Coordinates of N, CA and C in Angstrom, one line a residue:
M225 N 81.6 75.2 67.0 CA 82.6 75.1 68.0 C 82.5 76.4 68.9
I226 N 82.6 76.3 70.2 CA 82.7 77.4 71.0 C 84.0 77.4 71.8
S227 N 84.6 78.5 72.0 CA 85.9 78.6 72.8 C 85.8 79.8 73.6
T228 N 86.8 80.0 74.5 CA 86.8 81.1 75.4 C 87.8 82.1 74.9
M229 N 87.4 83.3 74.8 CA 88.3 84.4 74.4 C 89.1 84.9 75.6
F230 N 88.5 85.1 76.7 CA 89.1 85.7 77.8 C 88.7 85.0 79.1
E231 N 89.5 85.0 80.1 CA 89.2 84.4 81.4 C 89.8 85.3 82.5
V232 N 89.2 85.2 83.7 CA 89.6 85.9 84.8 C 90.0 84.9 85.9
P233 N 91.3 84.7 86.2 CA 91.7 83.7 87.2 C 91.4 84.1 88.6
I234 N 91.2 83.1 89.4 CA 91.2 83.3 90.9 C 91.9 82.1 91.5
I235 N 92.7 82.4 92.5 CA 93.4 81.3 93.2 C 92.8 81.3 94.6
N236 N 92.4 80.1 95.0 CA 91.8 79.9 96.4 C 92.7 78.9 97.1
L237 N 93.4 79.3 98.1 CA 94.3 78.4 98.8 C 93.9 78.2 100.2
K238 N 94.0 77.1 100.8 CA 93.9 76.8 102.2 C 95.3 76.9 102.8
I239 N 95.5 77.8 103.7 CA 96.9 78.0 104.2 C 97.3 76.8 105.1
D240 N 98.5 76.3 104.7 CA 99.1 75.2 105.5 C 99.6 75.8 106.8
N241 N 99.6 75.0 107.9 CA 100.1 75.4 109.2 C 99.4 76.7 109.6
W242 N 98.1 76.8 109.4 CA 97.3 78.0 109.6 C 97.4 78.5 111.1
Q243 N 97.3 77.7 112.1 CA 97.3 78.2 113.4 C 98.6 78.9 113.8
H244 N 99.7 78.3 113.3 CA 101.0 79.0 113.5 C 101.1 80.3 112.8
K245 N 100.7 80.3 111.5 CA 100.7 81.6 110.8 C 99.7 82.6 111.3
K246 N 98.6 82.1 111.8 CA 97.6 83.1 112.4 C 98.2 83.8 113.6
E247 N 98.9 83.0 114.4 CA 99.6 83.6 115.6 C 100.6 84.7 115.2
K248 N 101.4 84.4 114.1 CA 102.3 85.4 113.6 C 101.6 86.6 113.1
L249 N 100.5 86.4 112.4 CA 99.7 87.6 111.9 C 99.2 88.4 113.0
I250 N 98.7 87.7 114.1 CA 98.2 88.4 115.3 C 99.3 89.3 115.9
E251 N 100.5 88.7 115.9 CA 101.6 89.5 116.5 C 101.8 90.8 115.7
V252 N 101.8 90.7 114.3 CA 102.0 91.8 113.5 C 100.8 92.8 113.7
L253 N 99.6 92.3 113.8 CA 98.4 93.1 114.0 C 98.5 93.9 115.3
R254 N 99.0 93.3 116.3 CA 99.2 94.0 117.6 C 100.2 95.1 117.5
L255 N 101.2 94.9 116.7 CA 102.2 96.0 116.5 C 101.6 97.2 115.8
V256 N 100.7 97.0 114.9 CA 100.2 98.1 114.1 C 98.8 98.5 114.5
N257 N 98.3 97.9 115.5 CA 96.9 98.1 116.0 C 96.6 99.6 116.2
S258 N 97.5 100.4 116.7 CA 97.3 101.8 117.0 C 97.1 102.6 115.7
T259 N 97.5 102.0 114.5 CA 97.3 102.8 113.3 C 96.0 102.4 112.5
I260 N 95.3 101.4 113.1 CA 94.0 101.0 112.5 C 92.9 102.0 112.9
N261 N 92.4 102.7 112.0 CA 91.4 103.7 112.3 C 90.2 103.5 111.3
Q262 N 89.1 104.1 111.7 CA 87.9 104.0 110.9 C 88.1 104.9 109.6
Q263 N 87.9 104.3 108.5 CA 88.0 105.0 107.2 C 86.7 104.7 106.5
G264 N 85.8 105.6 106.7 CA 84.5 105.4 106.1 C 83.7 104.3 106.7
T265 N 83.5 103.2 106.0 CA 82.7 102.1 106.5 C 83.5 100.9 107.0
I266 N 84.8 101.1 107.2 CA 85.7 100.0 107.5 C 86.8 100.5 108.4
Y267 N 87.5 99.6 109.2 CA 88.6 100.0 110.0 C 89.8 99.4 109.3
T268 N 90.9 100.2 109.1 CA 92.0 99.7 108.3 C 93.3 100.6 108.7
D269 N 94.4 100.1 108.4 CA 95.7 100.9 108.5 C 96.2 101.2 107.1
Y270 N 95.4 101.0 106.1 CA 95.8 101.2 104.7 C 96.3 102.7 104.5
F271 N 95.6 103.6 105.1 CA 95.9 105.1 104.9 C 96.9 105.6 105.9
S272 N 97.4 104.8 106.8 CA 98.4 105.3 107.8 C 99.7 105.6 107.2
D273 N 100.3 106.7 107.6 CA 101.7 107.0 107.1 C 102.7 106.0 107.6
Q274 N 102.5 105.5 108.8 CA 103.4 104.5 109.4 C 103.2 103.1 108.7
Q275 N 102.0 102.9 108.1 CA 101.8 101.6 107.5 C 102.6 101.3 106.3
Q276 N 102.8 102.3 105.5 CA 103.5 102.1 104.2 C 104.8 101.3 104.4
Y277 N 104.8 100.1 103.9 CA 106.0 99.2 103.9 C 106.5 98.8 105.2
S278 N 105.9 99.1 106.3 CA 106.5 98.8 107.6 C 106.5 97.3 107.9
Y279 N 105.6 96.5 107.4 CA 105.6 95.1 107.7 C 105.5 94.2 106.5
I280 N 105.8 94.7 105.4 CA 105.8 93.9 104.2 C 106.7 92.7 104.3
K281 N 107.8 92.8 104.9 CA 108.7 91.7 105.1 C 108.1 90.6 105.9
N282 N 107.4 91.0 107.0 CA 106.7 90.0 107.8 C 105.6 89.2 107.0
I283 N 104.9 90.0 106.2 CA 103.8 89.3 105.4 C 104.5 88.4 104.4
E284 N 105.6 88.9 103.7 CA 106.3 88.0 102.8 C 106.8 86.7 103.4
D285 N 107.3 86.8 104.6 CA 107.8 85.7 105.4 C 106.7 84.7 105.8
I286 N 105.6 85.3 106.3 CA 104.5 84.4 106.8 C 103.9 83.7 105.6
F287 N 103.7 84.4 104.5 CA 103.0 83.8 103.3 C 104.0 83.3 102.3
S288 N 105.2 83.0 102.6 CA 106.2 82.7 101.6 C 105.8 81.4 100.8
D289 N 105.2 80.4 101.4 CA 104.8 79.2 100.7 C 103.6 79.6 99.8
E290 N 102.7 80.3 100.2 CA 101.5 80.7 99.4 C 101.9 81.6 98.3
I291 N 102.8 82.5 98.5 CA 103.3 83.4 97.4 C 104.0 82.6 96.4
S292 N 104.8 81.6 96.8 CA 105.5 80.8 95.9 C 104.5 80.0 95.0
T293 N 103.5 79.4 95.7 CA 102.5 78.7 94.9 C 101.8 79.6 93.9
I294 N 101.4 80.8 94.3 CA 100.8 81.8 93.4 C 101.7 82.0 92.2
C295 N 103.0 82.3 92.5 CA 103.9 82.6 91.4 C 104.1 81.4 90.4
T296 N 104.1 80.2 91.0 CA 104.1 79.0 90.2 C 102.9 78.9 89.3
L297 N 101.7 79.0 89.9 CA 100.5 78.9 89.1 C 100.4 80.0 88.1
L298 N 100.8 81.2 88.3 CA 100.8 82.3 87.4 C 102.0 82.3 86.4
K299 N 102.9 81.5 86.7 CA 104.2 81.4 85.9 C 104.8 82.8 85.8
Q300 N 104.9 83.4 87.0 CA 105.5 84.8 87.1 C 106.0 85.1 88.5
P301 N 107.3 85.4 88.6 CA 107.8 85.8 89.9 C 107.2 87.1 90.3
M302 N 106.8 87.2 91.6 CA 106.1 88.4 92.0 C 106.6 88.8 93.4
Y303 N 106.4 90.0 93.8 CA 106.7 90.5 95.1 C 105.5 91.3 95.7
V304 N 105.5 91.4 97.1 CA 104.5 92.1 97.8 C 104.9 93.6 97.7
N305 N 104.0 94.5 97.2 CA 104.4 95.9 97.1 C 103.6 96.7 98.1
N306 N 102.6 96.2 98.7 CA 102.0 96.8 99.9 C 101.0 95.8 100.6
C307 N 100.7 96.1 101.9 CA 99.8 95.2 102.6 C 99.1 96.0 103.7
W308 N 98.0 95.5 104.2 CA 97.2 96.2 105.2 C 96.3 95.2 105.9
F309 N 95.8 95.6 107.0 CA 94.8 94.9 107.8 C 93.5 95.6 107.6
E310 N 92.4 94.8 107.7 CA 91.1 95.4 107.6 C 90.2 94.7 108.6
V311 N 89.5 95.5 109.4 CA 88.6 95.0 110.5 C 87.2 95.5 110.2
A312 N 86.2 94.5 110.0 CA 84.8 94.9 109.8 C 84.1 94.6 111.1
K313 N 83.7 95.6 111.8 CA 82.9 95.5 113.0 C 81.5 95.5 112.6
L314 N 80.6 95.4 113.5 CA 79.1 95.4 113.3 C 78.7 96.5 112.3
N315 N 78.1 96.0 111.2 CA 77.5 96.9 110.1 C 78.6 97.5 109.2
N316 N 79.9 97.2 109.4 CA 80.9 97.7 108.6 C 81.0 96.9 107.3
Y317 N 81.4 97.5 106.2 CA 81.5 96.9 104.9 C 82.6 97.7 104.1
H318 N 83.1 97.1 103.1 CA 84.0 97.8 102.2 C 83.3 98.0 100.8
G319 N 83.1 99.2 100.5 CA 82.4 99.5 99.2 C 83.2 99.1 98.0
I320 N 82.6 99.1 96.9 CA 83.1 98.6 95.6 C 84.4 99.4 95.2
H321 N 85.4 98.6 94.9 CA 86.7 99.3 94.5 C 87.6 98.2 93.8
N322 N 88.7 98.7 93.3 CA 89.7 97.8 92.8 C 91.1 98.2 93.3
H323 N 92.1 97.5 92.9 CA 93.5 97.9 93.4 C 94.4 98.3 92.2
G324 N 93.8 98.9 91.2 CA 94.5 99.3 90.0 C 94.5 98.3 88.9
S325 N 95.1 98.7 87.8 CA 95.1 97.8 86.6 C 96.2 96.8 86.5
V326 N 97.1 96.8 87.4 CA 98.3 96.0 87.3 C 98.5 95.1 88.5
G327 N 98.8 93.8 88.3 CA 99.2 92.9 89.4 C 98.0 92.1 89.9
Y328 N 98.2 91.5 91.0 CA 97.2 90.6 91.7 C 97.0 91.1 93.1
S329 N 95.9 90.9 93.6 CA 95.6 91.2 95.0 C 95.2 89.9 95.8
A330 N 95.6 89.9 97.0 CA 95.4 88.7 97.9 C 94.7 89.1 99.2
V331 N 93.8 88.2 99.6 CA 93.1 88.5 100.9 C 93.1 87.2 101.7
C332 N 93.6 87.3 102.9 CA 93.6 86.2 103.9 C 92.6 86.4 105.0
Y333 N 91.7 85.5 105.2 CA 90.7 85.6 106.2 C 91.3 85.1 107.5
M334 N 91.6 86.1 108.4 CA 92.2 85.8 109.7 C 91.1 85.4 110.7
Q335 N 90.0 86.1 110.7 CA 88.9 85.8 111.6 C 87.7 85.8 110.8
Y336 N 87.1 84.7 110.6 CA 85.9 84.5 109.7 C 85.1 83.3 110.2
K337 N 83.8 83.6 110.4 CA 82.9 82.5 110.8 C 81.9 82.4 109.7
K338 N 81.8 81.2 109.0 CA 80.9 81.1 107.9 C 79.4 81.4 108.3
E339 N 79.1 81.0 109.5 CA 77.7 81.1 109.9 C 77.4 82.6 110.3
L340 N 78.4 83.5 110.4 CA 78.2 84.9 110.8 C 78.6 85.9 109.7
H341 N 79.5 85.5 108.9 CA 80.1 86.5 107.9 C 79.9 86.0 106.5
S342 N 80.0 87.0 105.6 CA 79.9 86.7 104.1 C 81.3 87.0 103.6
S343 N 81.6 86.3 102.4 CA 82.9 86.5 101.8 C 82.9 87.6 100.8
I344 N 84.0 87.9 100.3 CA 84.2 89.0 99.3 C 83.3 88.7 98.1
R345 N 82.9 89.8 97.5 CA 82.1 89.7 96.3 C 83.0 90.3 95.1
L346 N 83.2 89.4 94.1 CA 84.1 89.9 93.0 C 83.1 90.1 91.8
V347 N 83.3 91.2 91.1 CA 82.4 91.6 90.1 C 83.1 91.3 88.7
S348 N 82.4 90.6 87.9 CA 83.0 90.3 86.5 C 83.2 91.6 85.7
P349 N 84.3 91.6 85.0 CA 84.5 92.7 84.1 C 83.6 92.6 82.8
F350 N 82.9 91.5 82.7 CA 82.0 91.3 81.6 C 80.5 91.2 82.1
Y351 N 79.6 91.8 81.4 CA 78.2 91.6 81.8 C 77.7 90.3 81.2
N352 N 76.5 89.8 81.6 CA 75.9 88.7 81.0 C 75.6 89.1 79.6
F353 N 76.0 88.3 78.6 CA 75.9 88.7 77.2 C 74.5 88.6 76.7
L354 N 73.7 87.8 77.4 CA 72.3 87.7 77.0 C 71.3 88.6 77.6
T355 N 71.6 89.0 78.9 CA 70.6 89.8 79.7 C 71.2 91.2 80.0
G356 N 72.5 91.4 79.9 CA 73.1 92.6 80.2 C 73.3 92.8 81.7
D357 N 73.0 91.8 82.5 CA 73.1 91.9 84.0 C 74.5 91.8 84.4
C358 N 74.8 92.5 85.5 CA 76.1 92.4 86.2 C 76.3 91.0 86.8
I359 N 77.5 90.5 86.7 CA 77.7 89.1 87.2 C 78.7 89.3 88.4
D360 N 78.4 88.7 89.5 CA 79.4 88.7 90.6 C 79.6 87.3 91.1
Y361 N 80.6 87.1 91.9 CA 81.1 85.8 92.4 C 81.6 85.9 93.8
S362 N 81.2 85.0 94.6 CA 81.7 84.9 96.0 C 82.4 83.5 96.2
P363 N 83.7 83.5 96.3 CA 84.4 82.3 96.5 C 84.0 81.6 97.8
E364 N 84.1 80.3 97.8 CA 83.9 79.5 99.0 C 85.2 79.7 99.9
I365 N 85.0 80.3 101.0 CA 86.2 80.5 101.9 C 85.9 80.1 103.3
S366 N 86.9 80.0 104.1 CA 86.8 79.8 105.5 C 88.0 80.5 106.2
E367 N 88.0 80.5 107.5 CA 89.2 81.1 108.2 C 90.4 80.3 107.7
G368 N 91.5 81.0 107.4 CA 92.7 80.4 106.9 C 92.7 80.3 105.4
S369 N 91.7 80.8 104.7 CA 91.7 80.9 103.2 C 92.5 82.1 102.8
L370 N 93.2 81.9 101.6 CA 93.8 83.0 101.0 C 93.3 83.0 99.5
I371 N 92.7 84.1 99.1 CA 92.3 84.2 97.7 C 93.2 85.2 97.0
C372 N 93.4 85.0 95.7 CA 94.2 85.9 94.9 C 93.6 86.1 93.6
F373 N 93.4 87.3 93.1 CA 92.7 87.6 91.9 C 93.3 88.9 91.3
P374 N 93.1 89.1 90.0 CA 93.7 90.3 89.3 C 93.2 91.6 90.1
S375 N 94.2 92.5 90.3 CA 93.9 93.7 91.0 C 92.8 94.6 90.4
A376 N 92.7 94.5 89.1 CA 91.7 95.3 88.3 C 90.3 94.9 88.6
V377 N 90.0 93.7 89.1 CA 88.7 93.2 89.3 C 88.0 94.0 90.5
L378 N 86.9 94.6 90.1 CA 86.1 95.3 91.2 C 85.6 94.3 92.2
H379 N 85.6 94.7 93.5 CA 85.2 93.8 94.5 C 84.7 94.6 95.7
Y380 N 83.9 94.0 96.6 CA 83.4 94.6 97.8 C 83.0 93.6 98.8
T381 N 82.7 94.1 100.0 CA 82.2 93.2 101.0 C 80.8 93.7 101.5
E382 N 80.0 92.8 101.9 CA 78.7 93.2 102.4 C 78.8 93.5 103.9
P383 N 77.8 94.2 104.4 CA 77.9 94.6 105.9 C 78.1 93.4 106.8
N384 N 78.9 93.5 107.8 CA 79.0 92.5 108.8 C 77.8 92.6 109.7
L385 N 77.0 91.7 109.8 CA 75.8 91.7 110.6 C 75.9 91.1 111.9
S386 N 77.2 90.9 112.3 CA 77.5 90.2 113.6 C 78.3 91.1 114.5
D387 N 78.2 90.8 115.8 CA 79.1 91.5 116.8 C 80.5 90.9 116.7
V388 N 80.8 89.8 116.0 CA 82.1 89.2 115.9 C 82.8 89.9 114.7
D389 N 83.9 90.5 114.9 CA 84.7 91.2 113.9 C 85.1 90.2 112.8
R390 N 85.0 90.7 111.5 CA 85.6 89.9 110.4 C 87.0 90.6 110.1
I391 N 88.1 89.8 110.2 CA 89.4 90.4 110.1 C 90.1 89.8 108.9
V392 N 90.7 90.6 108.1 CA 91.5 90.1 106.9 C 92.8 90.9 106.9
V393 N 93.8 90.2 106.3 CA 95.0 90.9 105.9 C 95.1 90.8 104.4
S394 N 95.4 91.9 103.8 CA 95.4 91.9 102.3 C 96.8 92.4 101.8
F395 N 97.1 92.0 100.6 CA 98.4 92.5 100.0 C 98.3 92.5 98.5
N396 N 99.0 93.3 97.9 CA 99.1 93.4 96.4 C 100.4 92.8 96.0
L397 N 100.4 92.1 94.9 CA 101.5 91.5 94.3 C 101.8 92.1 92.9
R398 N 103.1 92.4 92.6 CA 103.5 92.9 91.4 C 104.5 92.0 90.7
A399 N 104.6 92.0 89.4 CA 105.6 91.2 88.7 C 107.0 91.8 89.0
K400 N 108.0 90.8 89.2 CA 109.4 91.2 89.3 C 110.0 91.5 88.0

């Protein structure tokens, strides 16, 4: 008999009423656009002093249905403890990182073209037990997808090889 000792969940949602929610997200992005600066190989407002908590309520309101679904699936009430936008221009990428050992992280693809962009790469906390190779996973996504995964999971993006920006809004969820 074989069974599973550990598993790493990922939630992949297609956002309902996407066009309306995208318009709301664009409104928020316009408000914070001046705080989006190049940080290494990516443009983001994550490190902005003004960013901290300034639009969490907007994100919670826009994604209230999706956050509710995530909480139901995880059987845990959660709240958004921070959020940020990220813009990948030509040749931009986000190097490997995680969001700490506690909670879940979510990424919504606001501007994403399958034929031009690649999705996030998530790195397994376990190596291949037979070869020792690193294992990674790229979820099937499209514009209007929201993925949610444990914050401790290492992840990265590959360089954007297109003149069309890849834009995401991300947020971290913590248990209430």
